Amino acid sequence: MISLAGRDILHAWGKFIFTGVGLGLLIGVTLIMAGVYRGMVDDGKVLLDNSGADLWVVQQATLGPYAEPSSVPDDIWRSLLTQPGVAEAANITYLTMQIERGEDDVRAMVVGIAPGGAGTLGWPRYLVAGRQITRGHYEAVADLASGFQLGDYLTIRRNQYKVVGLTRRMVSASGDPMIFIPLKGAQEAQFLKDKDAILMQRRRTEANPALNRPNLPGLLEAVLASQTTNPSVNAVLVRIKPEYLPQAVAEPIERWQRFTVYDREQMEGILIGKLIATSARQISMFLVILAIVCAAIVAFIIYTLTMDKIREIAVLKLIGTRNRTLVWMILQQALVLGAIGFVVGKITATFAAPIFPKYVLLLPIDSIIGFVAIQLICTLASVVAIRMALKVDPAEVIG
Amino acid sequence: MSIQGIQIENLSKRFGEGDTAVFALKDVNMQVAPGEVVGLIGPSGSGKSTLLKCLGAVIDPTAGRMVLDQQVIYDEGWKVGDLSALRRDKIGFVFQSPYLIPFLDATDNVALLPMLAGVPNEEARRRALELLTALDVQHRAKAMPSQLSGGEQQRIAIARGLVNQPPVILADEPTAPLDSVRALAVVRILNDMAKRFNTAVIVVTHDEKIIPTFKRIYHIRDGVTHEEVGEGRLPT
Ligand SMILES: Nc1ncnc2c1ncn2[C@@H]1O[C@H](COP(=O)(O)OP(=O)(O)OP(=O)(O)O)[C@@H](O)[C@H]1O
Ligand SMILES: [Mg+2]
């Protein structure tokens, strides 16, 4: 037996290719949407991996430091070191801001990293070019995605930093490239008030008789000094000793030091379950709409292709073709259309993904799901055409 | 009982019920022997198409009996189970228009029928080619229907009707779109093929040009048939 569907497709190949390509572009968009979601999840995981932390110590009852603002004193890391099971603890700040780059500016997450060296918690794990920060001040390591190059200067608040190293795939949960600078500068950038605000506050403090007491020399100076220092960070990253369980280390810190502590799993839950949950819902809405559009296109084209063949179908029925042969013919055409669309879509997605500003992660499993889904959609979409073909009365050919 | 060819006894067909019922066929009797070509003529609305549809097992008669190649097809409301397979194996159709499948070439248009019956592709194509040769269109075997002339298409359609060597061929105005030379050529082919494959052929026609070629003619009027001897002149 020859393949009726195959012969018909070869005969009307132009229609099939054009519809297939159109469908394919839609499927490409669908695959990229899925890839954008996967990319966001992956960005979150990479963010957590790169920090190197087992525990995040954040302000009590906040979801910090990535999902909510959090501030903790910058000296508690020392006392955390005395807790059982804590191997390492390091301050960290995160601040997402616009950073000037030449004529325009780039959105980046500025990470303030504690003094130390490569391998310290929060430091970039590996560089693709240059070196790590060596001096306490005015050096930065930037992610490639920021567009900065070695030797570039960037300005954060009042300070200028020279880019000495470059990273790859170091991004925030929302995909903004990271820029690592020494903690001190980052603290200033986040907590330091501007000059005018300091002056205003100084005047108010001087005018306050409770703080400006002539009989207590030095009090005013001490108050002013405490007002302008920046004793906060967003979180303390903790690495635990290998023989300890994260929860066992976290529990006493929460109880005695009055902080909230998240382990890796909880942090991932916050990033994926809360931070990108809305985006994920948004994307799934798009996926649903795209699926409906694909189904409509396939249904329409299979319907018209079948409509064009209605007389041939009647003749085929009259000369003794079984209904299941005709159903299979129509179904096969829908499946072939889906397959062409999938191949075109897959190619489109693969070539288009790197052009997107955010990380697009195309997982093989998504392709498989996509393929199965599109074949299911095509099967459903051919139902209308199949019903019509089954209704054709072979008697119409006579008379 | 051994009835070769096709025979119907008191076949009736009613469309609709009650007041609006139309009696399209009333107690029609007809017998066509293997190798015989008969004409079926009548004015518009007389029941020709209805009779052909009953003979072709596409619609069921309301009453009566039909025997095809020694097999009872209808008997007073009873009918054989698989009419689709019956049409495929026992009945050849030739229509007013060739109705070839546009996406199959000439050979495969003919070979499709044996293929549907489970004959291997090569064997089916061999049979098709044999018929195309007999009908003198073998040189167009690889052409698509859109590349064939009307006469060539009609010959391929006849080949399709013959390929499963059915005991009966039903032709529905097969010469209507053809000029008189071509029309007579088609009739000659049908006569030759009837003899060669021992097939009973029923030709429904309006076509004055071919009416004199039949040896036997069934006239039908208001669903009633009567038989008549024809001239049986087939010009050479
Ligand atoms: N499906 C149907 N339902 C109701 N009445 C029908 C149906 N098919 C045919 N008829 C009626 O049966 C009668 C015979 O119709 P039929 O089509 O057999 O005529 P015909 O001889 O083929 O005419 P023509 O030469 O115009 O094709 C007509 O009166 C027609 O209206
Ligand atoms: Mg008619």
XYZ file of C-alpha atoms and ligand atoms in Angstrom:
667
model
C 0.000 0.000 0.000
C 1.276 3.435 -0.866
C 1.026 6.300 1.588
C -1.875 8.457 0.481
C -0.901 11.157 2.959
C 2.688 11.133 1.731
C 1.660 11.427 -1.922
C -0.721 14.245 -1.147
C 1.965 16.092 0.816
C 4.456 15.683 -2.048
C 1.799 16.923 -4.445
C 0.929 19.988 -2.347
C 4.371 20.428 -0.772
C 4.337 24.211 -1.112
C 1.301 24.528 1.149
C 2.825 22.178 3.672
C 6.198 23.886 3.759
C 4.729 27.375 4.090
C 2.277 26.388 6.795
C 4.960 24.303 8.468
C 7.355 27.236 8.552
C 4.663 29.562 9.912
C 3.755 27.042 12.546
C 7.461 26.487 13.192
C 8.078 30.138 13.992
C 5.263 29.978 16.538
C 6.707 26.818 18.011
C 10.114 28.521 18.085
C 8.632 31.343 20.149
C 7.027 28.766 22.427
C 10.306 26.933 22.944
C 12.075 30.217 23.660
C 9.402 31.155 26.210
C 10.021 27.862 27.962
C 13.747 28.553 27.646
C 13.333 31.972 29.259
C 11.655 30.343 32.238
C 14.350 27.677 32.480
C 16.936 30.420 32.180
C 15.427 32.289 35.119
C 15.455 29.164 37.263
C 19.008 28.490 36.204
C 20.060 32.074 36.900
C 18.700 31.648 40.423
C 20.597 28.417 40.950
C 23.790 29.865 39.516
C 23.409 32.850 41.831
C 23.184 30.555 44.837
C 25.993 28.298 43.600
C 28.308 31.219 42.984
C 27.834 32.594 46.472
C 29.362 29.367 47.774
C 27.185 29.564 50.888
C 25.422 26.783 52.792
C 23.430 29.209 54.950
C 22.187 32.774 54.526
C 21.825 34.781 57.748
C 19.382 37.638 57.103
C 17.313 40.188 58.977
C 14.649 38.578 61.126
C 11.416 37.689 59.332
C 12.552 38.806 55.890
C 13.055 36.828 52.705
C 16.410 38.544 52.106
C 18.755 39.246 50.626
C 17.577 38.466 47.058
C 13.811 38.688 47.367
C 13.393 41.361 50.052
C 15.515 44.104 51.608
C 17.432 42.824 54.595
C 20.003 44.441 56.787
C 22.103 42.929 59.533
C 24.967 44.493 61.496
C 28.299 44.086 59.786
C 30.058 42.751 62.895
C 27.947 39.716 63.675
C 29.941 37.531 61.296
C 32.629 37.326 63.999
C 30.209 35.968 66.587
C 28.756 33.561 64.017
C 32.239 32.074 63.640
C 32.047 30.942 67.265
C 28.833 28.995 66.641
C 29.173 25.226 66.446
C 29.418 23.932 62.904
C 30.266 27.249 61.265
C 33.387 26.924 59.134
C 33.363 30.316 57.495
C 31.227 33.458 57.573
C 31.435 36.531 55.359
C 29.484 39.743 54.942
C 27.809 40.447 51.651
C 25.791 43.288 50.130
C 23.649 43.268 47.022
C 22.382 46.412 45.348
C 20.757 46.562 41.941
C 21.353 49.898 40.253
C 22.000 51.659 36.974
C 25.688 52.048 36.223
C 26.977 54.442 33.628
C 28.764 52.842 30.722
C 30.019 55.330 28.196
C 27.057 57.188 26.770
C 24.293 55.079 28.303
C 23.961 52.979 31.391
C 23.532 49.339 32.257
C 21.434 47.693 34.951
C 23.656 45.647 37.205
C 23.727 44.058 40.618
C 26.604 45.466 42.630
C 27.940 42.866 45.049
C 30.032 44.012 47.961
C 32.457 41.257 48.892
C 34.231 40.940 52.238
C 38.018 41.351 52.369
C 39.823 38.128 51.594
C 40.875 36.477 48.405
C 39.740 34.013 45.767
C 37.635 31.364 47.458
C 36.238 33.678 50.128
C 32.466 33.346 50.436
C 30.710 35.611 47.965
C 33.737 36.116 45.738
C 33.486 35.172 42.076
C 34.599 31.570 41.767
C 36.381 31.814 38.443
C 37.263 34.531 36.017
C 37.339 34.391 32.249
C 39.889 37.215 32.070
C 41.989 39.409 34.328
C 42.411 38.873 38.039
C 40.542 39.107 41.309
C 40.393 42.319 43.337
C 43.664 42.736 45.235
C 43.561 46.171 46.783
C 40.983 47.149 49.339
C 39.559 49.880 47.162
C 38.596 51.018 43.701
C 38.836 47.761 41.812
C 35.946 45.784 40.368
C 35.267 42.457 38.725
C 32.431 42.722 36.196
C 30.366 40.154 34.346
C 30.782 39.994 30.586
C 27.059 40.629 30.150
C 27.497 44.133 31.613
C 29.519 45.087 28.562
C 32.478 46.362 30.567
C 35.969 45.339 29.526
C 39.242 45.025 31.360
C 40.658 48.451 32.144
C 37.297 50.233 31.921
C 36.355 52.602 34.715
C 32.922 52.594 36.271
C 31.401 54.973 38.768
C 29.299 53.802 41.684
C 27.958 56.703 43.709
C 30.984 58.857 44.389
C 33.704 56.332 43.702
C 35.424 55.223 40.556
C 36.421 51.599 40.088
C 38.729 50.013 37.566
C 37.618 46.720 36.024
C 40.400 44.204 36.686
C 38.593 40.924 36.068
C 35.701 39.489 34.075
C 33.229 36.706 34.865
C 30.694 34.805 32.826
C 27.099 33.828 33.837
C 27.314 35.741 37.114
C 23.871 37.296 37.176
C 21.148 38.240 39.630
C 17.895 36.321 39.868
C 16.406 38.734 37.354
C 19.292 38.269 34.956
C 21.200 41.496 35.624
C 24.972 41.123 35.363
C 26.943 41.277 38.638
C 29.703 43.728 39.442
C 31.870 42.796 42.390
C 33.465 45.590 44.437
C 35.013 45.671 47.899
C 32.503 45.590 50.745
C 33.345 49.024 52.115
C 32.473 50.862 48.916
C 29.350 48.784 48.439
C 28.164 49.574 51.958
C 28.676 53.273 51.274
C 26.812 52.995 48.010
C 23.854 51.425 49.765
C 23.734 53.078 53.170
C 25.670 56.339 52.883
C 23.596 59.456 52.700
C 24.495 62.226 50.320
C 26.493 65.271 51.493
C 23.523 67.574 51.880
C 21.584 65.030 53.890
C 24.587 64.591 56.207
C 24.867 68.353 56.667
C 21.165 68.646 57.434
C 21.325 65.850 59.941
C 24.440 67.351 61.546
C 22.541 70.621 62.018
C 19.552 68.897 63.502
C 21.729 66.912 65.873
C 23.619 70.053 66.961
C 20.323 71.790 67.604
C 19.091 68.927 69.752
C 19.852 69.898 73.382
C 19.704 66.286 74.491
C 22.648 65.387 72.276
C 24.599 68.631 72.289
C 25.490 69.061 75.950
C 28.238 71.467 76.815
C 28.848 69.599 80.086
C 29.540 66.352 78.249
C 32.382 67.138 75.816
C 32.835 64.518 73.071
C 29.222 63.305 73.128
C 28.225 65.300 70.052
C 31.250 64.039 68.114
C 30.470 60.438 69.048
C 26.844 60.792 67.978
C 27.798 62.394 64.671
C 30.339 59.676 63.977
C 27.833 56.921 64.630
C 25.363 58.570 62.326
C 27.699 58.594 59.363
C 29.233 55.136 59.642
C 27.608 52.280 57.765
C 27.478 49.351 60.054
C 25.102 47.196 57.969
C 25.271 44.510 55.319
C 22.431 42.636 53.600
C 23.333 39.187 54.767
C 26.073 37.026 56.144
C 27.011 34.003 54.067
C 27.951 30.947 56.083
C 29.785 27.809 55.074
C 29.316 24.947 57.474
C 31.678 22.194 58.502
C 31.171 19.034 56.483
C 29.983 16.868 59.381
C 27.128 19.238 60.297
C 23.605 19.404 58.947
C 22.479 22.870 57.737
C 19.393 22.879 59.977
C 21.421 21.929 63.052
C 23.725 24.899 62.495
C 20.909 27.283 61.593
C 18.675 26.549 64.563
C 20.843 28.055 67.386
C 21.642 31.120 65.270
C 17.954 31.784 64.760
C 17.149 31.180 68.408
C 19.986 33.014 70.161
C 20.992 35.691 67.725
C 17.527 36.629 66.537
C 18.133 36.314 62.812
C 16.412 34.369 60.123
C 18.577 31.699 58.540
C 17.912 29.951 55.243
C 19.655 26.902 53.926
C 20.323 26.266 50.256
C 17.073 24.431 49.666
C 14.947 27.126 51.316
C 16.780 29.837 49.422
C 16.084 28.060 46.145
C 12.446 27.815 47.186
C 12.334 31.580 47.747
C 14.011 32.411 44.440
C 11.993 30.022 42.288
C 8.793 29.791 44.281
C 8.406 33.484 45.098
C 10.746 35.754 43.179
C 10.074 34.368 39.708
C 6.653 32.854 40.397
C 4.801 35.724 38.729
C 7.040 35.590 35.678
C 6.491 31.845 35.520
C 2.727 32.320 35.565
C 3.061 35.009 32.920
C 5.047 32.642 30.721
C 2.624 29.777 31.195
C -0.199 32.076 30.104
C 1.750 32.789 26.937
C 2.362 29.082 26.425
C -1.367 28.387 26.695
C -2.192 31.135 24.184
C 0.497 29.940 21.776
C -0.788 26.380 22.051
C -4.288 27.564 21.176
C -2.987 29.593 18.223
C -0.998 26.573 16.968
C -4.068 24.364 17.295
C -6.187 26.880 15.402
C -3.662 27.125 12.580
C -3.288 23.363 12.235
C -7.039 22.820 12.454
C -7.690 25.466 9.827
C -5.092 24.244 7.365
C -5.985 20.566 7.753
C -9.632 21.505 7.397
C -9.013 23.397 4.140
C -6.721 20.677 2.789
C -9.433 18.114 3.482
C -12.127 20.405 2.093
C -10.123 20.651 -1.153
C -10.138 16.850 -1.364
C -13.760 16.231 -0.506
C -14.585 14.870 -3.957
C -11.537 12.617 -3.961
C -12.517 11.364 -0.534
C -16.017 10.549 -1.807
C -14.494 8.698 -4.778
C -12.060 6.862 -2.518
C -14.960 5.821 -0.310
C -17.026 4.718 -3.291
C -14.282 2.510 -4.667
C -13.969 0.814 -1.313
C -11.416 2.704 0.767
C -12.045 2.061 4.421
C -12.794 4.914 6.787
C -9.762 4.145 8.901
C -7.517 4.522 5.829
C -8.979 7.992 5.258
C -8.739 8.944 8.940
C -5.126 7.820 9.006
C -4.429 9.848 5.840
C -5.730 13.066 7.422
C -4.125 12.368 10.783
C -0.767 11.659 9.169
C -0.898 14.981 7.364
C -1.588 16.798 10.621
C 1.290 14.951 12.297
C 3.647 15.724 9.415
C 2.662 19.376 9.636
C 3.406 19.277 13.349
C 6.760 17.601 12.717
C 7.780 20.188 10.100
C 6.703 22.909 12.521
C 8.678 21.351 15.328
C 11.882 21.042 13.297
C 11.602 24.631 12.054
C 10.745 25.784 15.579
C 13.652 23.941 17.138
C 16.094 25.410 14.619
C 14.642 28.900 15.079
C 14.853 28.638 18.855
C 18.431 27.341 18.765
C 19.615 30.185 16.582
C 17.522 32.883 18.247
C 18.241 31.993 21.872
C 21.710 33.631 22.083
C 20.345 36.897 20.687
C 17.990 37.344 23.634
C 19.204 39.709 26.362
C 18.270 37.267 29.118
C 19.667 33.796 29.451
C 17.566 31.329 27.419
C 18.137 27.756 28.484
C 16.826 25.207 25.961
C 16.510 21.888 27.743
C 16.181 18.664 25.727
C 13.285 17.662 27.976
C 11.395 20.810 26.950
C 11.939 19.916 23.308
C 10.572 16.429 23.933
C 7.575 17.814 25.827
C 7.111 20.369 23.053
C 7.204 17.679 20.376
C 4.690 15.474 22.163
C 2.468 18.492 22.882
C 2.497 19.679 19.276
C 1.650 16.188 18.015
C -1.207 16.021 20.500
C -2.410 19.444 19.397
C -2.220 18.360 15.749
C -4.176 15.197 16.515
C -6.887 17.211 18.244
C -6.865 19.820 15.499
C -7.465 17.181 12.825
C -10.633 15.967 14.541
C -12.810 18.521 12.740
C -11.416 17.540 9.344
C -11.725 13.838 10.144
C -15.356 14.213 11.178
C -16.057 16.004 7.930
C -14.347 13.286 5.894
C -16.325 10.585 7.694
C -19.559 12.389 6.893
C -18.869 12.477 3.156
C -21.454 10.376 1.340
C -19.964 8.251 -1.448
C -23.367 8.353 -3.202
C -22.719 12.016 -4.048
C -20.284 10.952 -6.741
C -23.072 9.288 -8.703
C -25.765 11.390 -10.353
C -28.823 -21.318 -7.733
C -26.120 -19.933 -9.881
C -26.526 -16.379 -11.095
C -23.561 -14.996 -12.974
C -23.341 -11.266 -13.588
C -25.905 -9.188 -11.775
C -29.605 -9.668 -11.150
C -32.198 -7.632 -9.278
C -35.739 -8.703 -8.490
C -38.558 -6.339 -7.504
C -36.119 -3.758 -6.237
C -37.801 -0.698 -4.707
C -36.467 2.451 -3.217
C -38.452 4.993 -1.237
C -36.997 8.276 -0.027
C -38.649 9.788 3.025
C -41.780 8.782 4.922
C -45.505 9.429 4.810
C -46.864 12.269 2.705
C -43.481 13.423 1.460
C -42.291 9.940 0.467
C -40.785 9.657 -3.019
C -40.904 6.261 -4.690
C -37.791 6.530 -6.833
C -37.760 2.838 -7.850
C -40.792 0.594 -8.090
C -40.316 -3.173 -8.414
C -37.429 -2.944 -10.806
C -36.241 -6.177 -12.432
C -33.019 -6.410 -14.330
C -30.474 -9.011 -15.302
C -27.128 -8.479 -16.989
C -24.991 -11.444 -17.957
C -21.189 -11.555 -17.886
C -19.689 -10.053 -21.049
C -22.847 -8.060 -21.793
C -23.140 -4.283 -22.090
C -26.610 -2.847 -21.495
C -27.885 0.715 -21.591
C -30.024 2.361 -18.954
C -31.833 5.415 -20.248
C -34.646 7.635 -19.050
C -35.605 11.254 -18.573
C -34.355 13.418 -15.790
C -35.696 12.428 -12.381
C -36.745 8.990 -13.603
C -34.543 7.096 -11.120
C -31.398 6.236 -13.117
C -28.961 7.474 -10.502
C -30.964 5.891 -7.720
C -30.859 2.535 -9.467
C -27.141 2.870 -10.085
C -26.557 3.696 -6.425
C -28.484 0.604 -5.364
C -26.608 -1.555 -7.860
C -23.372 -0.014 -6.616
C -24.210 -0.802 -2.981
C -23.921 2.851 -1.975
C -27.526 3.176 -0.856
C -29.745 0.399 0.398
C -32.969 -0.496 -1.413
C -36.156 -0.421 0.635
C -37.287 -3.777 -0.662
C -36.319 -6.432 -3.185
C -33.408 -8.679 -3.850
C -30.031 -8.306 -5.511
C -27.576 -11.012 -6.424
C -24.122 -10.200 -7.658
C -21.773 -12.864 -8.959
C -23.614 -15.635 -7.092
C -23.620 -13.684 -3.849
C -26.829 -12.324 -2.340
C -26.271 -8.671 -1.542
C -29.750 -7.510 -0.520
C -32.756 -9.605 0.309
C -35.878 -7.839 1.548
C -34.152 -5.589 4.056
C -31.233 -7.908 4.784
C -27.821 -6.911 3.455
C -24.244 -8.159 3.482
C -22.016 -6.838 6.220
C -19.074 -5.200 4.531
C -20.367 -3.092 1.647
C -17.090 -1.168 1.419
C -15.095 -4.330 0.668
C -17.855 -5.504 -1.676
C -17.554 -2.312 -3.717
C -13.797 -2.637 -3.788
C -13.742 -6.264 -4.952
C -16.947 -6.738 -6.969
C -17.942 -3.444 -8.528
C -16.085 -1.236 -10.955
C -17.212 2.383 -11.214
C -16.765 4.741 -14.139
C -18.153 8.239 -13.726
C -19.119 11.118 -15.943
C -15.935 12.900 -14.883
C -12.867 10.750 -14.466
C -12.444 11.772 -10.788
C -8.853 10.650 -10.713
C -6.932 11.198 -7.494
C -4.873 14.313 -8.329
C -1.878 13.394 -6.169
C -1.351 9.941 -7.695
C 0.128 9.304 -11.146
C -1.834 7.380 -13.791
C -0.439 3.990 -12.770
C -1.064 4.468 -9.072
C -4.569 5.795 -9.681
C -5.309 2.386 -11.164
C -3.061 0.353 -8.849
C -4.649 1.915 -5.753
C -7.620 -0.456 -5.864
C -5.691 -3.713 -5.731
C -3.410 -2.095 -3.151
C -6.444 -1.299 -0.991
C -7.363 -4.971 -1.257
C -3.936 -5.936 0.065
C -2.146 -6.776 -3.180
C 1.602 -5.949 -2.948
C 2.556 -2.659 -4.632
C 4.637 -4.231 -7.402
C 1.953 -6.725 -8.369
C -0.735 -4.010 -8.258
C 1.341 -1.757 -10.523
C 1.976 -4.638 -12.918
C -1.779 -5.231 -13.212
C -2.394 -1.525 -13.679
C 0.194 -1.261 -16.419
C -1.297 -4.263 -18.192
C -4.652 -2.479 -18.317
C -3.116 0.834 -19.347
C -1.496 -1.063 -22.198
C -4.812 -2.685 -23.158
C -6.382 0.805 -23.177
C -3.465 2.234 -25.131
C -2.377 4.801 -22.555
C 0.736 3.021 -21.293
C 2.886 5.886 -22.585
C 1.205 8.170 -20.015
C 1.711 5.758 -17.130
C 3.863 8.155 -15.091
C 1.846 11.294 -15.844
C -0.151 13.083 -13.175
C -3.903 13.504 -13.888
C -3.488 17.246 -14.437
C -1.096 16.481 -17.303
C -3.543 14.195 -19.123
C -6.156 15.029 -21.751
C -9.844 14.410 -20.966
C -9.918 11.263 -23.107
C -6.757 9.907 -21.497
C -8.169 10.601 -18.070
C -11.367 8.764 -18.937
C -9.417 5.734 -20.162
C -7.442 5.683 -16.939
C -10.705 5.901 -15.013
C -11.983 2.900 -17.003
C -8.785 1.037 -16.211
C -9.400 1.788 -12.521
C -12.915 0.387 -12.836
C -11.544 -2.809 -14.367
C -8.401 -3.448 -12.405
C -9.854 -5.664 -9.682
C -11.607 -7.665 -12.430
C -15.033 -7.022 -10.915
C -17.976 -9.082 -12.167
C -19.898 -5.853 -12.804
C -19.044 -2.370 -14.008
C -21.393 0.559 -13.456
C -20.812 3.491 -15.768
C -22.587 6.768 -15.003
C -22.796 8.849 -18.192
C -19.210 7.952 -19.099
C -19.317 9.748 -22.463
C -21.107 12.959 -21.539
C -18.127 15.314 -21.839
C -16.662 13.644 -24.947
C -17.130 14.317 -28.663
C -18.784 11.577 -30.740
C -15.520 9.975 -31.899
C -14.200 9.753 -28.364
C -17.589 8.723 -26.989
C -17.789 5.794 -29.404
C -14.188 4.890 -28.582
C -15.108 4.655 -24.898
C -18.101 2.457 -25.683
C -15.911 0.230 -27.815
C -13.444 -0.086 -24.953
C -16.253 -1.006 -22.560
C -17.490 -3.660 -24.997
C -13.989 -5.051 -25.523
C -13.281 -5.151 -21.827
C -16.647 -6.770 -21.069
C -15.783 -9.614 -23.407
C -12.180 -9.876 -22.376
C -12.817 -9.958 -18.605
C -16.284 -11.444 -18.790
C -17.771 -8.443 -17.014
C -21.392 -7.301 -16.890
C -21.516 -3.614 -17.832
C -24.401 -1.223 -17.161
C -24.136 2.176 -18.835
C -26.414 4.999 -17.692
C -26.633 7.525 -20.487
C -28.424 10.432 -22.062
C -26.064 10.359 -24.977
C -27.908 9.890 -28.316
C -24.612 9.081 -30.018
C -24.086 5.855 -28.131
C -27.657 4.613 -27.631
C -27.644 2.682 -30.937
C -24.623 0.650 -29.786
C -26.525 -1.314 -27.113
C -28.007 -4.702 -27.872
C -30.295 -4.405 -24.893
C -31.682 -1.256 -23.286
C -33.593 -0.700 -20.043
C -35.886 2.284 -20.179
C -36.822 3.798 -16.883
C -39.641 6.246 -16.220
C -40.965 7.285 -12.823
C -39.099 4.456 -11.194
C -40.470 1.742 -13.458
C -38.275 -0.087 -15.971
C -39.091 -1.900 -19.136
C -36.719 -3.749 -21.361
C -36.191 -3.195 -25.066
C -34.002 -4.693 -27.760
C -31.477 -2.237 -29.095
C -29.817 -1.847 -32.452
C -26.494 -3.199 -31.247
C -24.574 -1.347 -33.925
C -21.024 -0.641 -32.879
C -19.263 1.249 -35.671
C -15.688 0.178 -36.229
N -31.745 11.498 -1.470
C -32.967 11.712 -1.990
N -33.984 12.106 -1.207
C -35.213 12.323 -1.703
N -35.522 12.154 -2.974
C -34.565 11.751 -3.821
C -33.231 11.518 -3.366
N -32.468 11.118 -4.451
C -33.305 11.138 -5.504
N -34.552 11.495 -5.138
C -35.707 11.578 -5.990
O -35.846 10.338 -6.673
C -36.210 10.543 -8.010
C -35.193 9.902 -8.941
O -33.970 10.611 -8.837
P -32.645 10.212 -9.638
O -31.538 11.038 -9.135
O -32.486 8.748 -9.561
O -33.023 10.664 -11.108
P -32.134 10.552 -12.432
O -32.871 9.656 -13.347
O -30.750 10.210 -12.100
O -32.215 12.029 -12.997
P -31.085 12.844 -13.797
O -31.096 12.350 -15.181
O -31.602 14.256 -13.713
O -29.804 12.635 -13.078
C -36.310 12.039 -8.211
O -37.677 12.384 -8.122
C -35.553 12.613 -7.079
O -36.094 13.836 -6.686
Mg -28.846 11.241 -12.208
